[in-house]
């Protein structure tokens, strides 16, 4: 997976227990507009691609989300989830370059942002094809 970048506000939200990596629902959404890690804080700050052809507004719900220590006493915590795929059907999924993760449970702040990955180029998922995000063994993020 491409390099994960935290939004600055996630640190505040974690410290205030507004985000719960164990019990909340998280989504990943697509955008073609560069996120601003310093100034974007909630989902409404992100310009999401148009829904349709296999992409649903608000993005995809993450499954099998876990927040756990990588080994007893390591002090390294990993946030991981199942791989996921956007499948284009009935046409192409609009061009995107970034995948943005956010907490879909929290209402204060409303849908706070976690982080994003930048694929470096615009991607179009063509009709009949899929785009899979391989989370990998390292998860989405680690804190140590």
mmCIF file with all atom_site columns, C-alpha atoms in Angstrom:
data_model
loop_
_atom_site.group_PDB
_atom_site.id
_atom_site.type_symbol
_atom_site.label_atom_id
_atom_site.label_alt_id
_atom_site.label_comp_id
_atom_site.label_asym_id
_atom_site.label_entity_id
_atom_site.label_seq_id
_atom_site.pdbx_PDB_ins_code
_atom_site.Cartn_x
_atom_site.Cartn_y
_atom_site.Cartn_z
_atom_site.occupancy
_atom_site.B_iso_or_equiv
_atom_site.pdbx_formal_charge
_atom_site.auth_seq_id
_atom_site.auth_comp_id
_atom_site.auth_asym_id
_atom_site.auth_atom_id
_atom_site.pdbx_PDB_model_num
ATOM 1   C CA . UNK A 1 1   ? 0.000   0.000  0.000   1.00 0.00 ? 1   UNK A CA 1
ATOM 2   C CA . UNK A 1 2   ? 1.137   3.578  -0.644  1.00 0.00 ? 2   UNK A CA 1
ATOM 3   C CA . UNK A 1 3   ? 2.504   5.702  2.227   1.00 0.00 ? 3   UNK A CA 1
ATOM 4   C CA . UNK A 1 4   ? -0.095  6.528  4.905   1.00 0.00 ? 4   UNK A CA 1
ATOM 5   C CA . UNK A 1 5   ? -0.295  10.158 6.078   1.00 0.00 ? 5   UNK A CA 1
ATOM 6   C CA . UNK A 1 6   ? -2.084  11.163 9.297   1.00 0.00 ? 6   UNK A CA 1
ATOM 7   C CA . UNK A 1 7   ? -4.332  14.209 9.439   1.00 0.00 ? 7   UNK A CA 1
ATOM 8   C CA . UNK A 1 8   ? -3.070  16.489 12.232  1.00 0.00 ? 8   UNK A CA 1
ATOM 9   C CA . UNK A 1 9   ? -6.414  16.489 14.087  1.00 0.00 ? 9   UNK A CA 1
ATOM 10  C CA . UNK A 1 10  ? -6.358  12.694 14.540  1.00 0.00 ? 10  UNK A CA 1
ATOM 11  C CA . UNK A 1 11  ? -3.808  13.121 17.329  1.00 0.00 ? 11  UNK A CA 1
ATOM 12  C CA . UNK A 1 12  ? -6.134  15.465 19.216  1.00 0.00 ? 12  UNK A CA 1
ATOM 13  C CA . UNK A 1 13  ? -9.122  13.169 18.629  1.00 0.00 ? 13  UNK A CA 1
ATOM 14  C CA . UNK A 1 14  ? -7.224  10.129 19.882  1.00 0.00 ? 14  UNK A CA 1
ATOM 15  C CA . UNK A 1 15  ? -6.093  12.018 22.972  1.00 0.00 ? 15  UNK A CA 1
ATOM 16  C CA . UNK A 1 16  ? -9.670  13.099 23.721  1.00 0.00 ? 16  UNK A CA 1
ATOM 17  C CA . UNK A 1 17  ? -10.998 9.553  23.066  1.00 0.00 ? 17  UNK A CA 1
ATOM 18  C CA . UNK A 1 18  ? -13.232 10.825 20.244  1.00 0.00 ? 18  UNK A CA 1
ATOM 19  C CA . UNK A 1 19  ? -11.896 8.044  17.998  1.00 0.00 ? 19  UNK A CA 1
ATOM 20  C CA . UNK A 1 20  ? -12.027 4.433  19.165  1.00 0.00 ? 20  UNK A CA 1
ATOM 21  C CA . UNK A 1 21  ? -10.024 2.132  16.885  1.00 0.00 ? 21  UNK A CA 1
ATOM 22  C CA . UNK A 1 22  ? -11.598 -0.908 18.558  1.00 0.00 ? 22  UNK A CA 1
ATOM 23  C CA . UNK A 1 23  ? -15.329 -0.163 18.615  1.00 0.00 ? 23  UNK A CA 1
ATOM 24  C CA . UNK A 1 24  ? -16.107 2.407  15.907  1.00 0.00 ? 24  UNK A CA 1
ATOM 25  C CA . UNK A 1 25  ? -17.006 1.926  12.233  1.00 0.00 ? 25  UNK A CA 1
ATOM 26  C CA . UNK A 1 26  ? -14.513 3.218  9.692   1.00 0.00 ? 26  UNK A CA 1
ATOM 27  C CA . UNK A 1 27  ? -14.850 3.966  6.011   1.00 0.00 ? 27  UNK A CA 1
ATOM 28  C CA . UNK A 1 28  ? -12.485 4.633  3.138   1.00 0.00 ? 28  UNK A CA 1
ATOM 29  C CA . UNK A 1 29  ? -13.525 7.103  0.456   1.00 0.00 ? 29  UNK A CA 1
ATOM 30  C CA . UNK A 1 30  ? -12.020 8.257  -2.823  1.00 0.00 ? 30  UNK A CA 1
ATOM 31  C CA . UNK A 1 31  ? -11.005 11.757 -3.854  1.00 0.00 ? 31  UNK A CA 1
ATOM 32  C CA . UNK A 1 32  ? -9.080  13.323 -6.692  1.00 0.00 ? 32  UNK A CA 1
ATOM 33  C CA . UNK A 1 33  ? -8.398  16.520 -4.722  1.00 0.00 ? 33  UNK A CA 1
ATOM 34  C CA . UNK A 1 34  ? -5.274  16.516 -2.550  1.00 0.00 ? 34  UNK A CA 1
ATOM 35  C CA . UNK A 1 35  ? -6.159  16.247 1.153   1.00 0.00 ? 35  UNK A CA 1
ATOM 36  C CA . UNK A 1 36  ? -4.557  18.844 3.415   1.00 0.00 ? 36  UNK A CA 1
ATOM 37  C CA . UNK A 1 37  ? -3.148  17.033 6.455   1.00 0.00 ? 37  UNK A CA 1
ATOM 38  C CA . UNK A 1 38  ? -2.807  20.293 8.415   1.00 0.00 ? 38  UNK A CA 1
ATOM 39  C CA . UNK A 1 39  ? -6.203  21.832 7.725   1.00 0.00 ? 39  UNK A CA 1
ATOM 40  C CA . UNK A 1 40  ? -8.681  19.045 6.897   1.00 0.00 ? 40  UNK A CA 1
ATOM 41  C CA . UNK A 1 41  ? -10.290 17.595 10.028  1.00 0.00 ? 41  UNK A CA 1
ATOM 42  C CA . UNK A 1 42  ? -13.666 16.018 9.136   1.00 0.00 ? 42  UNK A CA 1
ATOM 43  C CA . UNK A 1 43  ? -15.198 14.179 6.179   1.00 0.00 ? 43  UNK A CA 1
ATOM 44  C CA . UNK A 1 44  ? -16.994 17.350 5.014   1.00 0.00 ? 44  UNK A CA 1
ATOM 45  C CA . UNK A 1 45  ? -13.548 18.911 4.346   1.00 0.00 ? 45  UNK A CA 1
ATOM 46  C CA . UNK A 1 46  ? -12.846 16.347 1.603   1.00 0.00 ? 46  UNK A CA 1
ATOM 47  C CA . UNK A 1 47  ? -14.091 16.613 -1.989  1.00 0.00 ? 47  UNK A CA 1
ATOM 48  C CA . UNK A 1 48  ? -15.264 13.075 -2.672  1.00 0.00 ? 48  UNK A CA 1
ATOM 49  C CA . UNK A 1 49  ? -15.541 11.687 -6.215  1.00 0.00 ? 49  UNK A CA 1
ATOM 50  C CA . UNK A 1 50  ? -19.023 11.393 -7.710  1.00 0.00 ? 50  UNK A CA 1
ATOM 51  C CA . UNK A 1 51  ? -20.889 8.234  -6.735  1.00 0.00 ? 51  UNK A CA 1
ATOM 52  C CA . UNK A 1 52  ? -21.873 5.710  -9.365  1.00 0.00 ? 52  UNK A CA 1
ATOM 53  C CA . UNK A 1 53  ? -20.748 2.675  -11.339 1.00 0.00 ? 53  UNK A CA 1
ATOM 54  C CA . UNK A 1 54  ? -19.649 0.775  -8.239  1.00 0.00 ? 54  UNK A CA 1
ATOM 55  C CA . UNK A 1 55  ? -18.656 3.668  -6.000  1.00 0.00 ? 55  UNK A CA 1
ATOM 56  C CA . UNK A 1 56  ? -21.104 4.593  -3.220  1.00 0.00 ? 56  UNK A CA 1
ATOM 57  C CA . UNK A 1 57  ? -21.161 8.075  -1.693  1.00 0.00 ? 57  UNK A CA 1
ATOM 58  C CA . UNK A 1 58  ? -19.368 8.026  1.651   1.00 0.00 ? 58  UNK A CA 1
ATOM 59  C CA . UNK A 1 59  ? -17.042 5.237  0.592   1.00 0.00 ? 59  UNK A CA 1
ATOM 60  C CA . UNK A 1 60  ? -16.680 1.656  1.737   1.00 0.00 ? 60  UNK A CA 1
ATOM 61  C CA . UNK A 1 61  ? -17.198 0.289  5.250   1.00 0.00 ? 61  UNK A CA 1
ATOM 62  C CA . UNK A 1 62  ? -14.071 -1.407 6.551   1.00 0.00 ? 62  UNK A CA 1
ATOM 63  C CA . UNK A 1 63  ? -14.395 -4.970 7.860   1.00 0.00 ? 63  UNK A CA 1
ATOM 64  C CA . UNK A 1 64  ? -12.448 -7.003 10.415  1.00 0.00 ? 64  UNK A CA 1
ATOM 65  C CA . UNK A 1 65  ? -10.997 -3.824 11.912  1.00 0.00 ? 65  UNK A CA 1
ATOM 66  C CA . UNK A 1 66  ? -8.534  -4.506 14.726  1.00 0.00 ? 66  UNK A CA 1
ATOM 67  C CA . UNK A 1 67  ? -6.374  -2.385 17.011  1.00 0.00 ? 67  UNK A CA 1
ATOM 68  C CA . UNK A 1 68  ? -3.845  -4.535 18.792  1.00 0.00 ? 68  UNK A CA 1
ATOM 69  C CA . UNK A 1 69  ? -0.318  -4.689 20.056  1.00 0.00 ? 69  UNK A CA 1
ATOM 70  C CA . UNK A 1 70  ? 1.999   -6.427 17.585  1.00 0.00 ? 70  UNK A CA 1
ATOM 71  C CA . UNK A 1 71  ? 3.442   -8.594 20.371  1.00 0.00 ? 71  UNK A CA 1
ATOM 72  C CA . UNK A 1 72  ? 3.269   -8.722 24.137  1.00 0.00 ? 72  UNK A CA 1
ATOM 73  C CA . UNK A 1 73  ? 5.262   -5.828 25.591  1.00 0.00 ? 73  UNK A CA 1
ATOM 74  C CA . UNK A 1 74  ? 6.417   -4.425 22.227  1.00 0.00 ? 74  UNK A CA 1
ATOM 75  C CA . UNK A 1 75  ? 4.616   -1.122 22.712  1.00 0.00 ? 75  UNK A CA 1
ATOM 76  C CA . UNK A 1 76  ? 3.850   -1.113 18.977  1.00 0.00 ? 76  UNK A CA 1
ATOM 77  C CA . UNK A 1 77  ? 0.146   -0.926 18.130  1.00 0.00 ? 77  UNK A CA 1
ATOM 78  C CA . UNK A 1 78  ? -1.265  -1.726 14.698  1.00 0.00 ? 78  UNK A CA 1
ATOM 79  C CA . UNK A 1 79  ? -4.582  -0.737 13.111  1.00 0.00 ? 79  UNK A CA 1
ATOM 80  C CA . UNK A 1 80  ? -5.545  -3.201 10.429  1.00 0.00 ? 80  UNK A CA 1
ATOM 81  C CA . UNK A 1 81  ? -8.542  -4.461 8.492   1.00 0.00 ? 81  UNK A CA 1
ATOM 82  C CA . UNK A 1 82  ? -9.459  -6.695 5.585   1.00 0.00 ? 82  UNK A CA 1
ATOM 83  C CA . UNK A 1 83  ? -8.351  -5.852 2.074   1.00 0.00 ? 83  UNK A CA 1
ATOM 84  C CA . UNK A 1 84  ? -11.167 -4.287 0.059   1.00 0.00 ? 84  UNK A CA 1
ATOM 85  C CA . UNK A 1 85  ? -12.101 -3.748 -3.580  1.00 0.00 ? 85  UNK A CA 1
ATOM 86  C CA . UNK A 1 86  ? -14.085 -1.194 -5.555  1.00 0.00 ? 86  UNK A CA 1
ATOM 87  C CA . UNK A 1 87  ? -15.590 -2.900 -8.627  1.00 0.00 ? 87  UNK A CA 1
ATOM 88  C CA . UNK A 1 88  ? -16.704 -0.797 -11.596 1.00 0.00 ? 88  UNK A CA 1
ATOM 89  C CA . UNK A 1 89  ? -20.044 -1.861 -13.063 1.00 0.00 ? 89  UNK A CA 1
ATOM 90  C CA . UNK A 1 90  ? -22.208 -0.040 -15.601 1.00 0.00 ? 90  UNK A CA 1
ATOM 91  C CA . UNK A 1 91  ? -19.373 2.371  -16.429 1.00 0.00 ? 91  UNK A CA 1
ATOM 92  C CA . UNK A 1 92  ? -16.082 3.627  -15.037 1.00 0.00 ? 92  UNK A CA 1
ATOM 93  C CA . UNK A 1 93  ? -15.563 4.763  -11.453 1.00 0.00 ? 93  UNK A CA 1
ATOM 94  C CA . UNK A 1 94  ? -14.563 8.445  -11.519 1.00 0.00 ? 94  UNK A CA 1
ATOM 95  C CA . UNK A 1 95  ? -10.851 9.251  -11.428 1.00 0.00 ? 95  UNK A CA 1
ATOM 96  C CA . UNK A 1 96  ? -9.233  9.351  -7.993  1.00 0.00 ? 96  UNK A CA 1
ATOM 97  C CA . UNK A 1 97  ? -5.713  9.638  -6.637  1.00 0.00 ? 97  UNK A CA 1
ATOM 98  C CA . UNK A 1 98  ? -6.261  9.481  -2.864  1.00 0.00 ? 98  UNK A CA 1
ATOM 99  C CA . UNK A 1 99  ? -7.981  7.135  -0.443  1.00 0.00 ? 99  UNK A CA 1
ATOM 100 C CA . UNK A 1 100 ? -9.104  8.816  2.781   1.00 0.00 ? 100 UNK A CA 1
ATOM 101 C CA . UNK A 1 101 ? -10.034 6.942  5.979   1.00 0.00 ? 101 UNK A CA 1
ATOM 102 C CA . UNK A 1 102 ? -12.458 8.424  8.487   1.00 0.00 ? 102 UNK A CA 1
ATOM 103 C CA . UNK A 1 103 ? -14.400 7.443  11.614  1.00 0.00 ? 103 UNK A CA 1
ATOM 104 C CA . UNK A 1 104 ? -18.031 6.979  10.572  1.00 0.00 ? 104 UNK A CA 1
ATOM 105 C CA . UNK A 1 105 ? -19.267 6.592  14.170  1.00 0.00 ? 105 UNK A CA 1
ATOM 106 C CA . UNK A 1 106 ? -18.139 9.752  15.937  1.00 0.00 ? 106 UNK A CA 1
ATOM 107 C CA . UNK A 1 107 ? -20.560 12.688 15.969  1.00 0.00 ? 107 UNK A CA 1
ATOM 108 C CA . UNK A 1 108 ? -18.372 15.142 17.877  1.00 0.00 ? 108 UNK A CA 1
ATOM 109 C CA . UNK A 1 109 ? -16.441 15.930 15.827  1.00 0.00 ? 109 UNK A CA 1
ATOM 110 C CA . UNK A 1 110 ? -18.675 14.700 13.006  1.00 0.00 ? 110 UNK A CA 1
ATOM 111 C CA . UNK A 1 111 ? -16.882 11.980 11.007  1.00 0.00 ? 111 UNK A CA 1
ATOM 112 C CA . UNK A 1 112 ? -13.287 12.866 11.907  1.00 0.00 ? 112 UNK A CA 1
ATOM 113 C CA . UNK A 1 113 ? -10.533 12.078 9.422   1.00 0.00 ? 113 UNK A CA 1
ATOM 114 C CA . UNK A 1 114 ? -7.810  9.547  10.218  1.00 0.00 ? 114 UNK A CA 1
ATOM 115 C CA . UNK A 1 115 ? -5.386  9.630  7.309   1.00 0.00 ? 115 UNK A CA 1
ATOM 116 C CA . UNK A 1 116 ? -4.897  9.093  3.603   1.00 0.00 ? 116 UNK A CA 1
ATOM 117 C CA . UNK A 1 117 ? -2.726  7.487  0.960   1.00 0.00 ? 117 UNK A CA 1
ATOM 118 C CA . UNK A 1 118 ? -1.578  9.166  -2.238  1.00 0.00 ? 118 UNK A CA 1
ATOM 119 C CA . UNK A 1 119 ? -1.142  6.872  -5.249  1.00 0.00 ? 119 UNK A CA 1
ATOM 120 C CA . UNK A 1 120 ? 0.826   9.558  -7.097  1.00 0.00 ? 120 UNK A CA 1
ATOM 121 C CA . UNK A 1 121 ? -1.300  9.480  -10.267 1.00 0.00 ? 121 UNK A CA 1
ATOM 122 C CA . UNK A 1 122 ? -4.976  9.588  -11.137 1.00 0.00 ? 122 UNK A CA 1
ATOM 123 C CA . UNK A 1 123 ? -6.619  6.165  -11.291 1.00 0.00 ? 123 UNK A CA 1
ATOM 124 C CA . UNK A 1 124 ? -9.760  5.235  -13.211 1.00 0.00 ? 124 UNK A CA 1
ATOM 125 C CA . UNK A 1 125 ? -11.352 1.869  -12.511 1.00 0.00 ? 125 UNK A CA 1
ATOM 126 C CA . UNK A 1 126 ? -12.763 0.866  -15.886 1.00 0.00 ? 126 UNK A CA 1
ATOM 127 C CA . UNK A 1 127 ? -16.079 -0.906 -16.333 1.00 0.00 ? 127 UNK A CA 1
ATOM 128 C CA . UNK A 1 128 ? -15.821 -4.587 -15.414 1.00 0.00 ? 128 UNK A CA 1
ATOM 129 C CA . UNK A 1 129 ? -12.593 -4.163 -13.438 1.00 0.00 ? 129 UNK A CA 1
ATOM 130 C CA . UNK A 1 130 ? -11.742 -3.676 -9.779  1.00 0.00 ? 130 UNK A CA 1
ATOM 131 C CA . UNK A 1 131 ? -9.303  -1.707 -7.664  1.00 0.00 ? 131 UNK A CA 1
ATOM 132 C CA . UNK A 1 132 ? -8.133  -3.657 -4.617  1.00 0.00 ? 132 UNK A CA 1
ATOM 133 C CA . UNK A 1 133 ? -6.491  -2.079 -1.594  1.00 0.00 ? 133 UNK A CA 1
ATOM 134 C CA . UNK A 1 134 ? -4.056  -4.605 -0.122  1.00 0.00 ? 134 UNK A CA 1
ATOM 135 C CA . UNK A 1 135 ? -3.702  -3.674 3.535   1.00 0.00 ? 135 UNK A CA 1
ATOM 136 C CA . UNK A 1 136 ? -0.711  -5.952 3.984   1.00 0.00 ? 136 UNK A CA 1
ATOM 137 C CA . UNK A 1 137 ? 0.861   -7.345 7.134   1.00 0.00 ? 137 UNK A CA 1
ATOM 138 C CA . UNK A 1 138 ? 1.790   -3.891 8.441   1.00 0.00 ? 138 UNK A CA 1
ATOM 139 C CA . UNK A 1 139 ? -1.841  -2.762 8.574   1.00 0.00 ? 139 UNK A CA 1
ATOM 140 C CA . UNK A 1 140 ? -2.977  0.742  7.723   1.00 0.00 ? 140 UNK A CA 1
ATOM 141 C CA . UNK A 1 141 ? -0.933  2.374  10.477  1.00 0.00 ? 141 UNK A CA 1
ATOM 142 C CA . UNK A 1 142 ? 1.305   1.623  13.411  1.00 0.00 ? 142 UNK A CA 1
ATOM 143 C CA . UNK A 1 143 ? 2.011   3.668  16.509  1.00 0.00 ? 143 UNK A CA 1
ATOM 144 C CA . UNK A 1 144 ? 5.119   3.028  18.546  1.00 0.00 ? 144 UNK A CA 1
#
